[in-house]
mmCIF file with all atom_site columns, C-alpha atoms in Angstrom:
data_model
loop_
_atom_site.group_PDB
_atom_site.id
_atom_site.type_symbol
_atom_site.label_atom_id
_atom_site.label_alt_id
_atom_site.label_comp_id
_atom_site.label_asym_id
_atom_site.label_entity_id
_atom_site.label_seq_id
_atom_site.pdbx_PDB_ins_code
_atom_site.Cartn_x
_atom_site.Cartn_y
_atom_site.Cartn_z
_atom_site.occupancy
_atom_site.B_iso_or_equiv
_atom_site.pdbx_formal_charge
_atom_site.auth_seq_id
_atom_site.auth_comp_id
_atom_site.auth_asym_id
_atom_site.auth_atom_id
_atom_site.pdbx_PDB_model_num
ATOM 1   C CA . SER A 1 1   ? -49.683 -3.516  -13.530 1.00 74.00 ? 1   SER A CA 1
ATOM 2   C CA . GLN A 1 2   ? -46.326 -5.129  -14.577 1.00 75.00 ? 2   GLN A CA 1
ATOM 3   C CA . LYS A 1 3   ? -43.149 -3.041  -13.820 1.00 87.00 ? 3   LYS A CA 1
ATOM 4   C CA . ILE A 1 4   ? -39.642 -3.476  -14.429 1.00 92.00 ? 4   ILE A CA 1
ATOM 5   C CA . GLU A 1 5   ? -37.266 -1.382  -12.356 1.00 94.00 ? 5   GLU A CA 1
ATOM 6   C CA . GLN A 1 6   ? -33.687 -0.414  -13.007 1.00 95.00 ? 6   GLN A CA 1
ATOM 7   C CA . ASN A 1 7   ? -32.015 2.204   -10.929 1.00 87.00 ? 7   ASN A CA 1
ATOM 8   C CA . SER A 1 8   ? -32.443 5.496   -12.633 1.00 82.00 ? 8   SER A CA 1
ATOM 9   C CA . GLU A 1 9   ? -29.391 6.979   -10.902 1.00 89.00 ? 9   GLU A CA 1
ATOM 10  C CA . ALA A 1 10  ? -26.004 6.555   -12.671 1.00 93.00 ? 10  ALA A CA 1
ATOM 11  C CA . LEU A 1 11  ? -23.540 3.982   -11.115 1.00 95.00 ? 11  LEU A CA 1
ATOM 12  C CA . ASN A 1 12  ? -19.983 5.433   -10.839 1.00 96.00 ? 12  ASN A CA 1
ATOM 13  C CA . ILE A 1 13  ? -17.196 3.041   -10.189 1.00 96.00 ? 13  ILE A CA 1
ATOM 14  C CA . GLN A 1 14  ? -13.326 2.989   -10.457 1.00 97.00 ? 14  GLN A CA 1
ATOM 15  C CA . GLU A 1 15  ? -11.639 1.047   -13.188 1.00 97.00 ? 15  GLU A CA 1
ATOM 16  C CA . GLY A 1 16  ? -10.825 -2.501  -12.067 1.00 97.00 ? 16  GLY A CA 1
ATOM 17  C CA . LYS A 1 17  ? -13.791 -2.807  -9.765  1.00 97.00 ? 17  LYS A CA 1
ATOM 18  C CA . THR A 1 18  ? -16.871 -5.011  -10.354 1.00 97.00 ? 18  THR A CA 1
ATOM 19  C CA . ALA A 1 19  ? -19.990 -3.196  -11.451 1.00 97.00 ? 19  ALA A CA 1
ATOM 20  C CA . THR A 1 20  ? -23.284 -4.611  -10.277 1.00 97.00 ? 20  THR A CA 1
ATOM 21  C CA . LEU A 1 21  ? -26.609 -3.551  -11.906 1.00 97.00 ? 21  LEU A CA 1
ATOM 22  C CA . THR A 1 22  ? -29.960 -4.570  -10.593 1.00 97.00 ? 22  THR A CA 1
ATOM 23  C CA . CYS A 1 23  ? -33.190 -5.214  -12.366 1.00 96.00 ? 23  CYS A CA 1
ATOM 24  C CA . ASN A 1 24  ? -36.298 -5.946  -10.287 1.00 96.00 ? 24  ASN A CA 1
ATOM 25  C CA . TYR A 1 25  ? -39.700 -6.811  -11.720 1.00 94.00 ? 25  TYR A CA 1
ATOM 26  C CA . THR A 1 26  ? -43.264 -7.126  -10.396 1.00 90.00 ? 26  THR A CA 1
ATOM 27  C CA . ASN A 1 27  ? -46.453 -8.639  -11.765 1.00 85.00 ? 27  ASN A CA 1
ATOM 28  C CA . TYR A 1 28  ? -44.537 -10.496 -14.314 1.00 84.00 ? 28  TYR A CA 1
ATOM 29  C CA . SER A 1 29  ? -43.626 -14.144 -14.865 1.00 85.00 ? 29  SER A CA 1
ATOM 30  C CA . PRO A 1 30  ? -40.753 -14.032 -17.446 1.00 86.00 ? 30  PRO A CA 1
ATOM 31  C CA . ALA A 1 31  ? -39.631 -17.053 -19.265 1.00 85.00 ? 31  ALA A CA 1
ATOM 32  C CA . TYR A 1 32  ? -36.362 -15.420 -19.837 1.00 88.00 ? 32  TYR A CA 1
ATOM 33  C CA . LEU A 1 33  ? -34.454 -12.133 -19.215 1.00 91.00 ? 33  LEU A CA 1
ATOM 34  C CA . GLN A 1 34  ? -32.012 -10.437 -21.572 1.00 92.00 ? 34  GLN A CA 1
ATOM 35  C CA . TRP A 1 35  ? -29.294 -7.664  -20.893 1.00 96.00 ? 35  TRP A CA 1
ATOM 36  C CA . TYR A 1 36  ? -28.512 -5.212  -23.561 1.00 96.00 ? 36  TYR A CA 1
ATOM 37  C CA . ARG A 1 37  ? -25.886 -2.340  -23.568 1.00 97.00 ? 37  ARG A CA 1
ATOM 38  C CA . GLN A 1 38  ? -26.776 1.001   -25.255 1.00 97.00 ? 38  GLN A CA 1
ATOM 39  C CA . ASP A 1 39  ? -24.251 3.679   -26.134 1.00 95.00 ? 39  ASP A CA 1
ATOM 40  C CA . PRO A 1 40  ? -25.579 7.368   -26.691 1.00 92.00 ? 40  PRO A CA 1
ATOM 41  C CA . GLY A 1 41  ? -27.162 7.751   -30.146 1.00 87.00 ? 41  GLY A CA 1
ATOM 42  C CA . ARG A 1 42  ? -26.961 3.979   -30.867 1.00 91.00 ? 42  ARG A CA 1
ATOM 43  C CA . GLY A 1 43  ? -29.351 0.881   -30.903 1.00 94.00 ? 43  GLY A CA 1
ATOM 44  C CA . PRO A 1 44  ? -29.025 -1.430  -28.049 1.00 96.00 ? 44  PRO A CA 1
ATOM 45  C CA . VAL A 1 45  ? -26.646 -4.445  -28.439 1.00 95.00 ? 45  VAL A CA 1
ATOM 46  C CA . PHE A 1 46  ? -27.590 -7.818  -27.034 1.00 93.00 ? 46  PHE A CA 1
ATOM 47  C CA . LEU A 1 47  ? -25.209 -9.096  -24.258 1.00 95.00 ? 47  LEU A CA 1
ATOM 48  C CA . LEU A 1 48  ? -26.667 -12.169 -22.554 1.00 93.00 ? 48  LEU A CA 1
ATOM 49  C CA . LEU A 1 49  ? -29.925 -14.137 -22.047 1.00 92.00 ? 49  LEU A CA 1
ATOM 50  C CA . ILE A 1 50  ? -30.865 -16.176 -19.073 1.00 93.00 ? 50  ILE A CA 1
ATOM 51  C CA . ARG A 1 51  ? -33.766 -18.455 -18.747 1.00 90.00 ? 51  ARG A CA 1
ATOM 52  C CA . GLU A 1 52  ? -36.199 -18.742 -15.887 1.00 89.00 ? 52  GLU A CA 1
ATOM 53  C CA . ASN A 1 53  ? -34.779 -22.270 -14.825 1.00 90.00 ? 53  ASN A CA 1
ATOM 54  C CA . GLU A 1 54  ? -31.182 -20.944 -14.982 1.00 92.00 ? 54  GLU A CA 1
ATOM 55  C CA . LYS A 1 55  ? -29.529 -19.315 -11.884 1.00 90.00 ? 55  LYS A CA 1
ATOM 56  C CA . GLU A 1 56  ? -26.426 -17.863 -13.391 1.00 96.00 ? 56  GLU A CA 1
ATOM 57  C CA . LYS A 1 57  ? -24.966 -17.285 -16.781 1.00 95.00 ? 57  LYS A CA 1
ATOM 58  C CA . ARG A 1 58  ? -21.397 -15.928 -17.706 1.00 96.00 ? 58  ARG A CA 1
ATOM 59  C CA . LYS A 1 59  ? -19.811 -14.613 -20.740 1.00 95.00 ? 59  LYS A CA 1
ATOM 60  C CA . GLU A 1 60  ? -16.207 -13.382 -20.474 1.00 96.00 ? 60  GLU A CA 1
ATOM 61  C CA . ARG A 1 61  ? -16.248 -10.636 -17.822 1.00 97.00 ? 61  ARG A CA 1
ATOM 62  C CA . LEU A 1 62  ? -19.959 -10.665 -17.597 1.00 97.00 ? 62  LEU A CA 1
ATOM 63  C CA . LYS A 1 63  ? -22.177 -12.548 -15.206 1.00 97.00 ? 63  LYS A CA 1
ATOM 64  C CA . VAL A 1 64  ? -26.010 -12.449 -14.918 1.00 97.00 ? 64  VAL A CA 1
ATOM 65  C CA . THR A 1 65  ? -27.942 -14.073 -12.007 1.00 96.00 ? 65  THR A CA 1
ATOM 66  C CA . PHE A 1 66  ? -31.745 -14.560 -12.073 1.00 95.00 ? 66  PHE A CA 1
ATOM 67  C CA . ASP A 1 67  ? -33.831 -15.178 -8.947  1.00 93.00 ? 67  ASP A CA 1
ATOM 68  C CA . THR A 1 68  ? -37.386 -15.703 -9.753  1.00 90.00 ? 68  THR A CA 1
ATOM 69  C CA . THR A 1 69  ? -38.340 -15.863 -6.125  1.00 91.00 ? 69  THR A CA 1
ATOM 70  C CA . LEU A 1 70  ? -36.904 -12.268 -5.367  1.00 93.00 ? 70  LEU A CA 1
ATOM 71  C CA . LYS A 1 71  ? -38.052 -11.318 -8.954  1.00 93.00 ? 71  LYS A CA 1
ATOM 72  C CA . GLN A 1 72  ? -34.636 -9.914  -9.503  1.00 95.00 ? 72  GLN A CA 1
ATOM 73  C CA . SER A 1 73  ? -31.643 -10.082 -11.870 1.00 96.00 ? 73  SER A CA 1
ATOM 74  C CA . LEU A 1 74  ? -28.152 -8.817  -11.098 1.00 97.00 ? 74  LEU A CA 1
ATOM 75  C CA . PHE A 1 75  ? -25.752 -7.956  -13.909 1.00 97.00 ? 75  PHE A CA 1
ATOM 76  C CA . HIS A 1 76  ? -22.018 -7.838  -12.976 1.00 98.00 ? 76  HIS A CA 1
ATOM 77  C CA . ILE A 1 77  ? -18.998 -6.687  -15.037 1.00 98.00 ? 77  ILE A CA 1
ATOM 78  C CA . THR A 1 78  ? -15.749 -7.734  -13.400 1.00 97.00 ? 78  THR A CA 1
ATOM 79  C CA . ALA A 1 79  ? -12.541 -5.835  -13.973 1.00 97.00 ? 79  ALA A CA 1
ATOM 80  C CA . SER A 1 80  ? -14.417 -2.999  -15.265 1.00 97.00 ? 80  SER A CA 1
ATOM 81  C CA . GLN A 1 81  ? -12.933 -0.557  -17.815 1.00 97.00 ? 81  GLN A CA 1
ATOM 82  C CA . PRO A 1 82  ? -13.732 2.892   -18.994 1.00 97.00 ? 82  PRO A CA 1
ATOM 83  C CA . ALA A 1 83  ? -14.940 1.342   -22.267 1.00 97.00 ? 83  ALA A CA 1
ATOM 84  C CA . ASP A 1 84  ? -17.675 -0.302  -20.244 1.00 98.00 ? 84  ASP A CA 1
ATOM 85  C CA . SER A 1 85  ? -19.271 2.973   -19.631 1.00 98.00 ? 85  SER A CA 1
ATOM 86  C CA . ALA A 1 86  ? -22.735 2.905   -21.293 1.00 97.00 ? 86  ALA A CA 1
ATOM 87  C CA . THR A 1 87  ? -26.459 2.428   -20.341 1.00 97.00 ? 87  THR A CA 1
ATOM 88  C CA . TYR A 1 88  ? -27.536 -1.054  -19.602 1.00 98.00 ? 88  TYR A CA 1
ATOM 89  C CA . LEU A 1 89  ? -31.007 -2.403  -20.225 1.00 97.00 ? 89  LEU A CA 1
ATOM 90  C CA . CYS A 1 90  ? -32.706 -5.444  -18.824 1.00 96.00 ? 90  CYS A CA 1
ATOM 91  C CA . ALA A 1 91  ? -35.529 -6.939  -21.053 1.00 94.00 ? 91  ALA A CA 1
ATOM 92  C CA . LEU A 1 92  ? -38.062 -9.487  -19.842 1.00 92.00 ? 92  LEU A CA 1
ATOM 93  C CA . ASP A 1 93  ? -39.965 -11.935 -21.966 1.00 87.00 ? 93  ASP A CA 1
ATOM 94  C CA . ARG A 1 94  ? -42.817 -14.201 -20.934 1.00 81.00 ? 94  ARG A CA 1
ATOM 95  C CA . GLY A 1 95  ? -42.317 -16.358 -23.884 1.00 78.00 ? 95  GLY A CA 1
ATOM 96  C CA . SER A 1 96  ? -43.927 -14.170 -26.485 1.00 75.00 ? 96  SER A CA 1
ATOM 97  C CA . TYR A 1 97  ? -40.393 -13.529 -28.047 1.00 70.00 ? 97  TYR A CA 1
ATOM 98  C CA . ILE A 1 98  ? -41.098 -9.777  -27.704 1.00 79.00 ? 98  ILE A CA 1
ATOM 99  C CA . PRO A 1 99  ? -39.233 -8.278  -24.821 1.00 85.00 ? 99  PRO A CA 1
ATOM 100 C CA . THR A 1 100 ? -40.339 -5.612  -22.474 1.00 90.00 ? 100 THR A CA 1
ATOM 101 C CA . PHE A 1 101 ? -37.437 -3.269  -21.617 1.00 94.00 ? 101 PHE A CA 1
ATOM 102 C CA . GLY A 1 102 ? -36.583 -1.410  -18.473 1.00 95.00 ? 102 GLY A CA 1
ATOM 103 C CA . ARG A 1 103 ? -35.530 2.170   -18.630 1.00 95.00 ? 103 ARG A CA 1
ATOM 104 C CA . GLY A 1 104 ? -31.811 1.218   -18.176 1.00 96.00 ? 104 GLY A CA 1
ATOM 105 C CA . THR A 1 105 ? -29.104 2.120   -15.766 1.00 96.00 ? 105 THR A CA 1
ATOM 106 C CA . SER A 1 106 ? -26.089 4.422   -16.810 1.00 97.00 ? 106 SER A CA 1
ATOM 107 C CA . LEU A 1 107 ? -22.657 2.929   -15.829 1.00 97.00 ? 107 LEU A CA 1
ATOM 108 C CA . ILE A 1 108 ? -19.678 5.268   -15.611 1.00 97.00 ? 108 ILE A CA 1
ATOM 109 C CA . VAL A 1 109 ? -16.326 3.713   -15.145 1.00 97.00 ? 109 VAL A CA 1
ATOM 110 C CA . HIS A 1 110 ? -13.600 6.220   -14.067 1.00 97.00 ? 110 HIS A CA 1
ATOM 111 C CA . PRO A 1 111 ? -9.952  5.697   -14.903 1.00 95.00 ? 111 PRO A CA 1
ATOM 112 C CA . GLU B 2 1   ? -21.965 -2.931  -36.514 1.00 65.00 ? 1   GLU B CA 1
ATOM 113 C CA . THR B 2 2   ? -24.979 -5.101  -36.681 1.00 67.00 ? 2   THR B CA 1
ATOM 114 C CA . GLY B 2 3   ? -25.752 -4.843  -40.342 1.00 88.00 ? 3   GLY B CA 1
ATOM 115 C CA . VAL B 2 4   ? -29.106 -3.276  -39.619 1.00 94.00 ? 4   VAL B CA 1
ATOM 116 C CA . THR B 2 5   ? -29.464 0.009   -41.339 1.00 95.00 ? 5   THR B CA 1
ATOM 117 C CA . GLN B 2 6   ? -32.118 2.745   -40.677 1.00 97.00 ? 6   GLN B CA 1
ATOM 118 C CA . SER B 2 7   ? -33.019 6.017   -42.566 1.00 96.00 ? 7   SER B CA 1
ATOM 119 C CA . PRO B 2 8   ? -33.217 8.967   -42.223 1.00 97.00 ? 8   PRO B CA 1
ATOM 120 C CA . THR B 2 9   ? -30.907 9.357   -39.239 1.00 96.00 ? 9   THR B CA 1
ATOM 121 C CA . HIS B 2 10  ? -32.758 12.457  -38.114 1.00 96.00 ? 10  HIS B CA 1
ATOM 122 C CA . LEU B 2 11  ? -36.115 14.052  -39.089 1.00 96.00 ? 11  LEU B CA 1
ATOM 123 C CA . ILE B 2 12  ? -38.076 17.028  -38.083 1.00 98.00 ? 12  ILE B CA 1
ATOM 124 C CA . LYS B 2 13  ? -41.853 17.166  -38.692 1.00 97.00 ? 13  LYS B CA 1
ATOM 125 C CA . THR B 2 14  ? -44.601 19.330  -37.486 1.00 97.00 ? 14  THR B CA 1
ATOM 126 C CA . ARG B 2 15  ? -47.698 18.231  -35.610 1.00 97.00 ? 15  ARG B CA 1
ATOM 127 C CA . GLY B 2 16  ? -50.368 16.607  -37.976 1.00 97.00 ? 16  GLY B CA 1
ATOM 128 C CA . GLN B 2 17  ? -47.861 15.501  -40.519 1.00 98.00 ? 17  GLN B CA 1
ATOM 129 C CA . GLN B 2 18  ? -47.158 11.983  -41.598 1.00 98.00 ? 18  GLN B CA 1
ATOM 130 C CA . VAL B 2 19  ? -43.696 10.234  -41.529 1.00 98.00 ? 19  VAL B CA 1
ATOM 131 C CA . THR B 2 20  ? -42.228 7.041   -43.105 1.00 98.00 ? 20  THR B CA 1
ATOM 132 C CA . LEU B 2 21  ? -39.132 5.483   -41.346 1.00 98.00 ? 21  LEU B CA 1
ATOM 133 C CA . ARG B 2 22  ? -37.336 2.718   -43.067 1.00 98.00 ? 22  ARG B CA 1
ATOM 134 C CA . CYS B 2 23  ? -35.281 -0.235  -41.967 1.00 97.00 ? 23  CYS B CA 1
ATOM 135 C CA . SER B 2 24  ? -32.979 -2.563  -43.824 1.00 95.00 ? 24  SER B CA 1
ATOM 136 C CA . SER B 2 25  ? -32.616 -5.965  -41.989 1.00 92.00 ? 25  SER B CA 1
ATOM 137 C CA . GLN B 2 26  ? -29.399 -7.925  -41.383 1.00 87.00 ? 26  GLN B CA 1
ATOM 138 C CA . SER B 2 27  ? -28.980 -10.352 -44.230 1.00 84.00 ? 27  SER B CA 1
ATOM 139 C CA . GLY B 2 28  ? -30.793 -13.534 -43.885 1.00 84.00 ? 28  GLY B CA 1
ATOM 140 C CA . HIS B 2 29  ? -33.120 -12.207 -41.111 1.00 88.00 ? 29  HIS B CA 1
ATOM 141 C CA . ASN B 2 30  ? -36.984 -12.459 -41.723 1.00 89.00 ? 30  ASN B CA 1
ATOM 142 C CA . THR B 2 31  ? -38.214 -10.863 -38.598 1.00 91.00 ? 31  THR B CA 1
ATOM 143 C CA . VAL B 2 32  ? -38.345 -7.158  -37.934 1.00 93.00 ? 32  VAL B CA 1
ATOM 144 C CA . SER B 2 33  ? -39.456 -5.500  -34.760 1.00 94.00 ? 33  SER B CA 1
ATOM 145 C CA . TRP B 2 34  ? -40.002 -1.709  -34.311 1.00 97.00 ? 34  TRP B CA 1
ATOM 146 C CA . TYR B 2 35  ? -39.445 0.140   -31.127 1.00 97.00 ? 35  TYR B CA 1
ATOM 147 C CA . GLN B 2 36  ? -39.936 3.688   -29.746 1.00 98.00 ? 36  GLN B CA 1
ATOM 148 C CA . GLN B 2 37  ? -37.677 4.921   -27.243 1.00 97.00 ? 37  GLN B CA 1
ATOM 149 C CA . ALA B 2 38  ? -38.275 8.312   -25.566 1.00 95.00 ? 38  ALA B CA 1
ATOM 150 C CA . LEU B 2 39  ? -35.387 10.249  -23.865 1.00 92.00 ? 39  LEU B CA 1
ATOM 151 C CA . GLY B 2 40  ? -34.313 8.446   -20.759 1.00 90.00 ? 40  GLY B CA 1
ATOM 152 C CA . GLN B 2 41  ? -36.737 5.510   -21.148 1.00 93.00 ? 41  GLN B CA 1
ATOM 153 C CA . GLY B 2 42  ? -36.293 1.837   -22.402 1.00 95.00 ? 42  GLY B CA 1
ATOM 154 C CA . PRO B 2 43  ? -37.434 0.719   -25.864 1.00 96.00 ? 43  PRO B CA 1
ATOM 155 C CA . GLN B 2 44  ? -41.122 0.187   -26.187 1.00 96.00 ? 44  GLN B CA 1
ATOM 156 C CA . PHE B 2 45  ? -42.313 -2.444  -28.568 1.00 94.00 ? 45  PHE B CA 1
ATOM 157 C CA . ILE B 2 46  ? -44.644 -1.118  -31.448 1.00 96.00 ? 46  ILE B CA 1
ATOM 158 C CA . PHE B 2 47  ? -45.062 -4.192  -33.626 1.00 94.00 ? 47  PHE B CA 1
ATOM 159 C CA . GLN B 2 48  ? -43.177 -7.061  -35.185 1.00 93.00 ? 48  GLN B CA 1
ATOM 160 C CA . TYR B 2 49  ? -43.423 -8.474  -38.856 1.00 93.00 ? 49  TYR B CA 1
ATOM 161 C CA . TYR B 2 50  ? -42.515 -11.932 -39.784 1.00 90.00 ? 50  TYR B CA 1
ATOM 162 C CA . ARG B 2 51  ? -42.395 -12.802 -43.405 1.00 89.00 ? 51  ARG B CA 1
ATOM 163 C CA . GLU B 2 52  ? -44.391 -9.742  -44.356 1.00 91.00 ? 52  GLU B CA 1
ATOM 164 C CA . GLU B 2 53  ? -47.196 -10.568 -41.830 1.00 92.00 ? 53  GLU B CA 1
ATOM 165 C CA . GLU B 2 54  ? -47.825 -8.558  -38.509 1.00 92.00 ? 54  GLU B CA 1
ATOM 166 C CA . ASN B 2 55  ? -46.759 -10.949 -35.779 1.00 88.00 ? 55  ASN B CA 1
ATOM 167 C CA . GLY B 2 56  ? -47.501 -9.082  -32.543 1.00 89.00 ? 56  GLY B CA 1
ATOM 168 C CA . ARG B 2 57  ? -48.400 -5.592  -31.768 1.00 92.00 ? 57  ARG B CA 1
ATOM 169 C CA . GLY B 2 58  ? -47.835 -3.361  -28.706 1.00 91.00 ? 58  GLY B CA 1
ATOM 170 C CA . ASN B 2 59  ? -49.898 -0.767  -27.202 1.00 91.00 ? 59  ASN B CA 1
ATOM 171 C CA . PHE B 2 60  ? -49.829 1.849   -29.811 1.00 96.00 ? 60  PHE B CA 1
ATOM 172 C CA . PRO B 2 61  ? -52.727 3.312   -31.751 1.00 96.00 ? 61  PRO B CA 1
ATOM 173 C CA . PRO B 2 62  ? -53.613 2.432   -35.339 1.00 96.00 ? 62  PRO B CA 1
ATOM 174 C CA . ARG B 2 63  ? -51.911 5.627   -36.601 1.00 97.00 ? 63  ARG B CA 1
ATOM 175 C CA . PHE B 2 64  ? -48.779 3.602   -36.219 1.00 98.00 ? 64  PHE B CA 1
ATOM 176 C CA . SER B 2 65  ? -48.623 1.183   -39.082 1.00 97.00 ? 65  SER B CA 1
ATOM 177 C CA . GLY B 2 66  ? -45.919 -1.015  -40.737 1.00 96.00 ? 66  GLY B CA 1
ATOM 178 C CA . LEU B 2 67  ? -45.004 -2.937  -43.719 1.00 95.00 ? 67  LEU B CA 1
ATOM 179 C CA . GLN B 2 68  ? -42.402 -5.662  -44.344 1.00 95.00 ? 68  GLN B CA 1
ATOM 180 C CA . PHE B 2 69  ? -41.367 -6.310  -48.042 1.00 93.00 ? 69  PHE B CA 1
ATOM 181 C CA . PRO B 2 70  ? -40.292 -9.540  -49.774 1.00 91.00 ? 70  PRO B CA 1
ATOM 182 C CA . ASN B 2 71  ? -36.591 -8.635  -49.207 1.00 88.00 ? 71  ASN B CA 1
ATOM 183 C CA . TYR B 2 72  ? -37.526 -8.290  -45.451 1.00 88.00 ? 72  TYR B CA 1
ATOM 184 C CA . SER B 2 73  ? -36.840 -4.684  -45.438 1.00 93.00 ? 73  SER B CA 1
ATOM 185 C CA . SER B 2 74  ? -39.444 -2.760  -43.537 1.00 96.00 ? 74  SER B CA 1
ATOM 186 C CA . GLU B 2 75  ? -41.259 0.640   -42.944 1.00 97.00 ? 75  GLU B CA 1
ATOM 187 C CA . LEU B 2 76  ? -42.728 2.287   -40.068 1.00 98.00 ? 76  LEU B CA 1
ATOM 188 C CA . ASN B 2 77  ? -45.598 4.818   -40.985 1.00 98.00 ? 77  ASN B CA 1
ATOM 189 C CA . VAL B 2 78  ? -46.825 7.346   -38.288 1.00 98.00 ? 78  VAL B CA 1
ATOM 190 C CA . ASN B 2 79  ? -49.957 9.440   -39.315 1.00 97.00 ? 79  ASN B CA 1
ATOM 191 C CA . ALA B 2 80  ? -51.110 12.561  -37.650 1.00 98.00 ? 80  ALA B CA 1
ATOM 192 C CA . LEU B 2 81  ? -48.053 13.110  -35.659 1.00 98.00 ? 81  LEU B CA 1
ATOM 193 C CA . GLU B 2 82  ? -48.345 14.472  -32.123 1.00 98.00 ? 82  GLU B CA 1
ATOM 194 C CA . LEU B 2 83  ? -45.592 16.176  -30.036 1.00 97.00 ? 83  LEU B CA 1
ATOM 195 C CA . ASP B 2 84  ? -45.306 12.964  -27.894 1.00 96.00 ? 84  ASP B CA 1
ATOM 196 C CA . ASP B 2 85  ? -44.220 11.112  -30.968 1.00 98.00 ? 85  ASP B CA 1
ATOM 197 C CA . SER B 2 86  ? -40.859 12.762  -30.611 1.00 97.00 ? 86  SER B CA 1
ATOM 198 C CA . ALA B 2 87  ? -38.391 9.792   -29.866 1.00 97.00 ? 87  ALA B CA 1
ATOM 199 C CA . LEU B 2 88  ? -35.705 7.509   -31.141 1.00 97.00 ? 88  LEU B CA 1
ATOM 200 C CA . TYR B 2 89  ? -37.149 4.863   -33.455 1.00 98.00 ? 89  TYR B CA 1
ATOM 201 C CA . LEU B 2 90  ? -35.422 1.639   -33.519 1.00 98.00 ? 90  LEU B CA 1
ATOM 202 C CA . CYS B 2 91  ? -35.709 -1.324  -35.747 1.00 96.00 ? 91  CYS B CA 1
ATOM 203 C CA . ALA B 2 92  ? -34.354 -4.772  -34.799 1.00 94.00 ? 92  ALA B CA 1
ATOM 204 C CA . SER B 2 93  ? -34.002 -7.757  -37.018 1.00 92.00 ? 93  SER B CA 1
ATOM 205 C CA . SER B 2 94  ? -33.720 -11.384 -35.899 1.00 88.00 ? 94  SER B CA 1
ATOM 206 C CA . LEU B 2 95  ? -33.492 -14.576 -37.748 1.00 83.00 ? 95  LEU B CA 1
ATOM 207 C CA . GLN B 2 96  ? -36.759 -16.274 -36.686 1.00 72.00 ? 96  GLN B CA 1
ATOM 208 C CA . ALA B 2 97  ? -39.756 -15.239 -34.898 1.00 61.00 ? 97  ALA B CA 1
ATOM 209 C CA . GLY B 2 98  ? -41.192 -17.328 -32.131 1.00 59.00 ? 98  GLY B CA 1
ATOM 210 C CA . GLU B 2 99  ? -37.809 -18.364 -30.858 1.00 59.00 ? 99  GLU B CA 1
ATOM 211 C CA . GLU B 2 100 ? -35.327 -16.919 -28.445 1.00 66.00 ? 100 GLU B CA 1
ATOM 212 C CA . SER B 2 101 ? -33.369 -15.472 -31.305 1.00 72.00 ? 101 SER B CA 1
ATOM 213 C CA . GLU B 2 102 ? -30.998 -12.618 -30.719 1.00 81.00 ? 102 GLU B CA 1
ATOM 214 C CA . GLN B 2 103 ? -32.347 -9.201  -31.920 1.00 87.00 ? 103 GLN B CA 1
ATOM 215 C CA . PHE B 2 104 ? -29.916 -6.924  -33.855 1.00 91.00 ? 104 PHE B CA 1
ATOM 216 C CA . PHE B 2 105 ? -30.802 -3.456  -33.526 1.00 95.00 ? 105 PHE B CA 1
ATOM 217 C CA . GLY B 2 106 ? -30.191 -0.551  -35.962 1.00 95.00 ? 106 GLY B CA 1
ATOM 218 C CA . PRO B 2 107 ? -28.805 2.898   -35.008 1.00 95.00 ? 107 PRO B CA 1
ATOM 219 C CA . GLY B 2 108 ? -32.289 4.482   -34.980 1.00 96.00 ? 108 GLY B CA 1
ATOM 220 C CA . THR B 2 109 ? -34.083 7.412   -36.430 1.00 97.00 ? 109 THR B CA 1
ATOM 221 C CA . ARG B 2 110 ? -34.393 10.413  -34.144 1.00 97.00 ? 110 ARG B CA 1
ATOM 222 C CA . LEU B 2 111 ? -37.799 12.019  -34.890 1.00 97.00 ? 111 LEU B CA 1
ATOM 223 C CA . THR B 2 112 ? -38.678 15.401  -33.617 1.00 97.00 ? 112 THR B CA 1
ATOM 224 C CA . VAL B 2 113 ? -42.099 16.691  -33.779 1.00 98.00 ? 113 VAL B CA 1
ATOM 225 C CA . LEU B 2 114 ? -42.636 20.492  -33.436 1.00 96.00 ? 114 LEU B CA 1
#
């Protein structure tokens, strides 16, 4: 069955460092992949979308890579700040425009 | 804030009861999707409505039903509530179904079934 895996353990990093979050998937052929941020008690907020034929996408301090051979996406936040602390969700879509979400990884940036 | 609102914020029901959750889409959006998010999990797709018609459905039983109104606001109805229905229910609106359009999520309704 199709599976989307995000590290269930929280990622703790120091302010100013680069945070790297991983999204792996199996038995899935996504047309595109999205990353969302979710704060406690709030709905997810869309951050970035990357298509299957794109290797990398950037937006300000955010960078996403997408390797369809490895079936993996990496999400990077450079120069991280305590305000970046949140849960980050990846979501895959095979072209139905209805994304399937991973469980998310919690990021904690320490001052 | 996304402009998507949901009501109520919190709700407590008992097993077997019925519940209606409401969502007001962002202005100009004609598509709404509903998701269930259990604690520690990602959102799970329930169904999507586009211009008042159901446009896709996830793996949820028929006791989960929905409605979209001419003003594109939406309702999620759940009958015969079960304990496992306790979750955060999210609605998300987007500009157009069938495209890579960004979804804007509301803050959610926290449903507790006792």
